[in-house]
PDB file of C-alpha atoms in Angstrom:
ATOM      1  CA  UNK Y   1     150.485  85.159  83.672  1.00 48.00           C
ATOM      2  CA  UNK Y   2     148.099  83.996  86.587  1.00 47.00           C
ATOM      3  CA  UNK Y   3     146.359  86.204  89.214  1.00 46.00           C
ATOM      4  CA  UNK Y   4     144.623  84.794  92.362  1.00 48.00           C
ATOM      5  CA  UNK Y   5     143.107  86.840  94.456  1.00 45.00           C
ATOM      6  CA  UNK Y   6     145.248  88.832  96.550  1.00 46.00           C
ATOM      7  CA  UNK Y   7     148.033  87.286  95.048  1.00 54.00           C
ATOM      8  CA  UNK Y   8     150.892  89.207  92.975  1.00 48.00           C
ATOM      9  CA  UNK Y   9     150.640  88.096  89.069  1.00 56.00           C
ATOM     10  CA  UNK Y  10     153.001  85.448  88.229  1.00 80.00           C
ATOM     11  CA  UNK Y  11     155.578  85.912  85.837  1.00 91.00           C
ATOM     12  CA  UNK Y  12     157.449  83.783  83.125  1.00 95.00           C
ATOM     13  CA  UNK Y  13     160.264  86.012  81.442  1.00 96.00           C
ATOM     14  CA  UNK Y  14     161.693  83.381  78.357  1.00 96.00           C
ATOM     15  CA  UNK Y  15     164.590  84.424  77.057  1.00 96.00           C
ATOM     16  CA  UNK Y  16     168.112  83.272  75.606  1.00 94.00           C
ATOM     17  CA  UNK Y  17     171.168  81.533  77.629  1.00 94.00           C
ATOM     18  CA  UNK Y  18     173.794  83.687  77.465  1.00 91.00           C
ATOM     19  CA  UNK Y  19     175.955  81.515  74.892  1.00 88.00           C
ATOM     20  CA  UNK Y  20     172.419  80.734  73.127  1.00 90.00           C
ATOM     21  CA  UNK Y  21     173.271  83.513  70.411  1.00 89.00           C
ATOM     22  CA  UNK Y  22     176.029  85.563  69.121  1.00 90.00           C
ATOM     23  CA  UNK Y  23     175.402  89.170  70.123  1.00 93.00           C
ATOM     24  CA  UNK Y  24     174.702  91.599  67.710  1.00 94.00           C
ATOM     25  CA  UNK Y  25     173.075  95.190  67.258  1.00 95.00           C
ATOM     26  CA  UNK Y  26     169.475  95.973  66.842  1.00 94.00           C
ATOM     27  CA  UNK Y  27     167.759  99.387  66.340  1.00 95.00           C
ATOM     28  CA  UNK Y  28     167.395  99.415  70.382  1.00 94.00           C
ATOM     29  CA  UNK Y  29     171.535  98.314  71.274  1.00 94.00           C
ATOM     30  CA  UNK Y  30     172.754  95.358  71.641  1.00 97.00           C
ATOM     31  CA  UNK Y  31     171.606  92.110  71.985  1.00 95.00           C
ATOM     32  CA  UNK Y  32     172.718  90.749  75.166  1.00 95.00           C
ATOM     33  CA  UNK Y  33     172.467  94.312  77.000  1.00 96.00           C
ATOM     34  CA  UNK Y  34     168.921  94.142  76.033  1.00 96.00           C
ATOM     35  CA  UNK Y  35     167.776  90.912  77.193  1.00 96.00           C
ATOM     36  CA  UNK Y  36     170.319  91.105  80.755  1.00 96.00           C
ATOM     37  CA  UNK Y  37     168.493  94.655  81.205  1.00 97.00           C
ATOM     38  CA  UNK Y  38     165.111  92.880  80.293  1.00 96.00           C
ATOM     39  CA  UNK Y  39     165.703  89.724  83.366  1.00 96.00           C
ATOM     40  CA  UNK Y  40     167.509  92.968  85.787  1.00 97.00           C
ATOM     41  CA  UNK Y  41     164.250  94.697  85.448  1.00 96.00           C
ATOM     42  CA  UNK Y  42     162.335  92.148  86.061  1.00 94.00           C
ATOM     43  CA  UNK Y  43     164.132  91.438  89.452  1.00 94.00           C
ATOM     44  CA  UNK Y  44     165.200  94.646  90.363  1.00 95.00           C
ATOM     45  CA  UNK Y  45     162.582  96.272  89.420  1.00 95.00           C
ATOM     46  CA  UNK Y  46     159.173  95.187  89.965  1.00 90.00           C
ATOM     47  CA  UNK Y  47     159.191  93.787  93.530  1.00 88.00           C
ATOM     48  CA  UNK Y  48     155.577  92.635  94.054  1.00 85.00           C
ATOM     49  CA  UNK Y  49     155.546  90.213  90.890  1.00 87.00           C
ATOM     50  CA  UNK Y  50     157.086  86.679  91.673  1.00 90.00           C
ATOM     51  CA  UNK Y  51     158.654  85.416  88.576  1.00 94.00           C
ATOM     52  CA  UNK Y  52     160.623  83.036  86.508  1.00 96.00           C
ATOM     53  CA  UNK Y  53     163.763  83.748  84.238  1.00 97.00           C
ATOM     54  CA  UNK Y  54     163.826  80.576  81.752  1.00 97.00           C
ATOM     55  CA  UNK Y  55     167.490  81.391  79.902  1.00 97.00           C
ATOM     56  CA  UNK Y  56     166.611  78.492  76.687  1.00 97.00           C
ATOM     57  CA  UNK Y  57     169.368  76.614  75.161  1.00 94.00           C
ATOM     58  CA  UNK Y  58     169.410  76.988  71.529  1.00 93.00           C
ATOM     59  CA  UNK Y  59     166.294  76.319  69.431  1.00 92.00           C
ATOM     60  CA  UNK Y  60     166.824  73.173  67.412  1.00 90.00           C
ATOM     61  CA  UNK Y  61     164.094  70.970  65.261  1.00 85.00           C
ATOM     62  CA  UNK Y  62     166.549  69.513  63.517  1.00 85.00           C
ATOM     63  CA  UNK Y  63     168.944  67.686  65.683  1.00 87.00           C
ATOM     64  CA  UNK Y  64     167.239  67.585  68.734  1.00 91.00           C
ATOM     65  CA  UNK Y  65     164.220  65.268  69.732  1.00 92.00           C
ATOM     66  CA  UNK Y  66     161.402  66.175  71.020  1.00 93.00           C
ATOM     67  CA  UNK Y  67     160.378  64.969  74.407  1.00 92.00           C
ATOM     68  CA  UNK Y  68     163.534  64.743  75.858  1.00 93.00           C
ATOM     69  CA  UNK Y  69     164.024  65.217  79.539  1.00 93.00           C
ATOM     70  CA  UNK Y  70     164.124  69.158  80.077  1.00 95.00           C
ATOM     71  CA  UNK Y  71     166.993  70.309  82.538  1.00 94.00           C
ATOM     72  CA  UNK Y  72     166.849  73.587  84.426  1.00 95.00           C
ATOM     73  CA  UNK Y  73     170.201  74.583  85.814  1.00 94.00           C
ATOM     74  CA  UNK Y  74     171.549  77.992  87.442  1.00 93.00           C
ATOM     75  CA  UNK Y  75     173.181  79.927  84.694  1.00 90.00           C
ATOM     76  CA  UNK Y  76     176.894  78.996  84.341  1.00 79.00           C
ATOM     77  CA  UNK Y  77     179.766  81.071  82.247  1.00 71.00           C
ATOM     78  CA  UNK Y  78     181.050  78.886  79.475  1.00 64.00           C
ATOM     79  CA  UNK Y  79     184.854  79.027  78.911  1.00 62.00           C
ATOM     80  CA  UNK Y  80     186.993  76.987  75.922  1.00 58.00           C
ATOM     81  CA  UNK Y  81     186.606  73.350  78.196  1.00 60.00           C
ATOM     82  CA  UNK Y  82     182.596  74.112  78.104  1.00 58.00           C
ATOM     83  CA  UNK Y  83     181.862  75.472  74.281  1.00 56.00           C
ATOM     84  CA  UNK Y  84     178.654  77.639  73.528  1.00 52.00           C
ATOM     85  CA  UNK Y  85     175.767  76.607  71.705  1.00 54.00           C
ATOM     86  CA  UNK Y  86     176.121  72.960  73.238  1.00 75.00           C
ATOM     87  CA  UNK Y  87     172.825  73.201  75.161  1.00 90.00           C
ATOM     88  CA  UNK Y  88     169.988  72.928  72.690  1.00 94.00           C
ATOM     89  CA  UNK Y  89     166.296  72.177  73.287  1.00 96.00           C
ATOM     90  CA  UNK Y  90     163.242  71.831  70.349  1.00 95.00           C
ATOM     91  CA  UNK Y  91     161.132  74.501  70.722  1.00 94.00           C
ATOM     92  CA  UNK Y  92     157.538  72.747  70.896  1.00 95.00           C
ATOM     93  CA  UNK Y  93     159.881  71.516  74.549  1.00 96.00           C
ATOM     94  CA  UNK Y  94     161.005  75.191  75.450  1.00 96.00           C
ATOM     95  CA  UNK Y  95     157.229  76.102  75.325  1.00 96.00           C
ATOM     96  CA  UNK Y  96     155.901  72.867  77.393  1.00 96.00           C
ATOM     97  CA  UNK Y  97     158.652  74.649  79.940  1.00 96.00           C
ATOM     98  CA  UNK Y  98     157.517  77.574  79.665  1.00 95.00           C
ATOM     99  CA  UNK Y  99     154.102  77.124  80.676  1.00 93.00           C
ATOM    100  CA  UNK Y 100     154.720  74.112  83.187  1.00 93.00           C
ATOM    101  CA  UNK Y 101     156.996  77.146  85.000  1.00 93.00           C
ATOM    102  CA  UNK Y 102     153.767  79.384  85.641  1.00 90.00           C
ATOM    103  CA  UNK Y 103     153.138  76.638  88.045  1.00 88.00           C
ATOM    104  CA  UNK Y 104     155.986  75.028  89.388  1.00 91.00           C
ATOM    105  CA  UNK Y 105     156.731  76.571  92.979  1.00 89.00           C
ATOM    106  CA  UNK Y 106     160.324  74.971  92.807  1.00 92.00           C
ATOM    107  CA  UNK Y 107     161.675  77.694  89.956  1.00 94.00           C
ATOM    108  CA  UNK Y 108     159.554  80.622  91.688  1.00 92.00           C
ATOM    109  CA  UNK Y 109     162.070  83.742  91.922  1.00 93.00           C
ATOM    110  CA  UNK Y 110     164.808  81.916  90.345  1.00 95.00           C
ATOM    111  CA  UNK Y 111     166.965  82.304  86.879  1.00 96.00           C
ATOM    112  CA  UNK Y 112     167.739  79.403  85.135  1.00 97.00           C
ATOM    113  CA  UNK Y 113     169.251  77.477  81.519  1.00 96.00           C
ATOM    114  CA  UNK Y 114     166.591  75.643  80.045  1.00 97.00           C
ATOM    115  CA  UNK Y 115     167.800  72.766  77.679  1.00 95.00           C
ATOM    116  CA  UNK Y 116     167.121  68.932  77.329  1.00 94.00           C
ATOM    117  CA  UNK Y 117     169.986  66.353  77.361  1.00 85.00           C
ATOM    118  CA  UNK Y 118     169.762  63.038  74.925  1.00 77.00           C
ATOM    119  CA  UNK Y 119     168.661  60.002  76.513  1.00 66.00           C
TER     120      UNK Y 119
END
């Protein structure tokens, strides 16, 4: 996070696309619940912080390059015609993103899927 002088701190909230994971329980609830509760907090929540919610495609070293061209797209619901877990992304890329969003005025107060796309 970033603080300039009278300015509210800047915020980078990483977390999972929706399809990213199967749920599943923790000691805290579920999965999901948690991190949707985590981004509604973030926006409902804490008004005077201006933020980022990077969703990241599914971690992958093994099949995915890295250096690809990162997309960021407004969350969509996947149904049987789009299938989950397509959207992947190397995770030395998901970190580039994540600290190229602490500056990038274009993705300031916005949620969206992080994931590259083969070249």
């Amino acid at each position: 996070a970033r603080k300039a002088t009278n300015d509210p701190c800047s915020f980078v909230l990483v977390s999972t696309a929706e399809d990213a994971l199967e749920d599943f329980v923790t000691p805290l609830g579920d999965f999901k619940a948690l991190k949707r509760d985590g981004e509604r907090i973030l926006q409902e929540d804490f008004p005077s912080l201006s933020y980022t919610i990077l969703q990241m495609g599914r971690y992958d070293e093994n099949f995915v390059d890295e250096g690809l061209d990162v997309q960021y797209e407004e969350p969509v619901a996947r149904n049987e015609d789009n299938p989950k877990n397509k959207r992947k992304i190397n995770r030395r890329d998901a970190a580039k993103a994540a600290v190229e969003a602490l500056t990038d005025e274009s993705l300031l107060g916005k949620k969206v899927e992080v994931f590259t796309v083969e070249r």
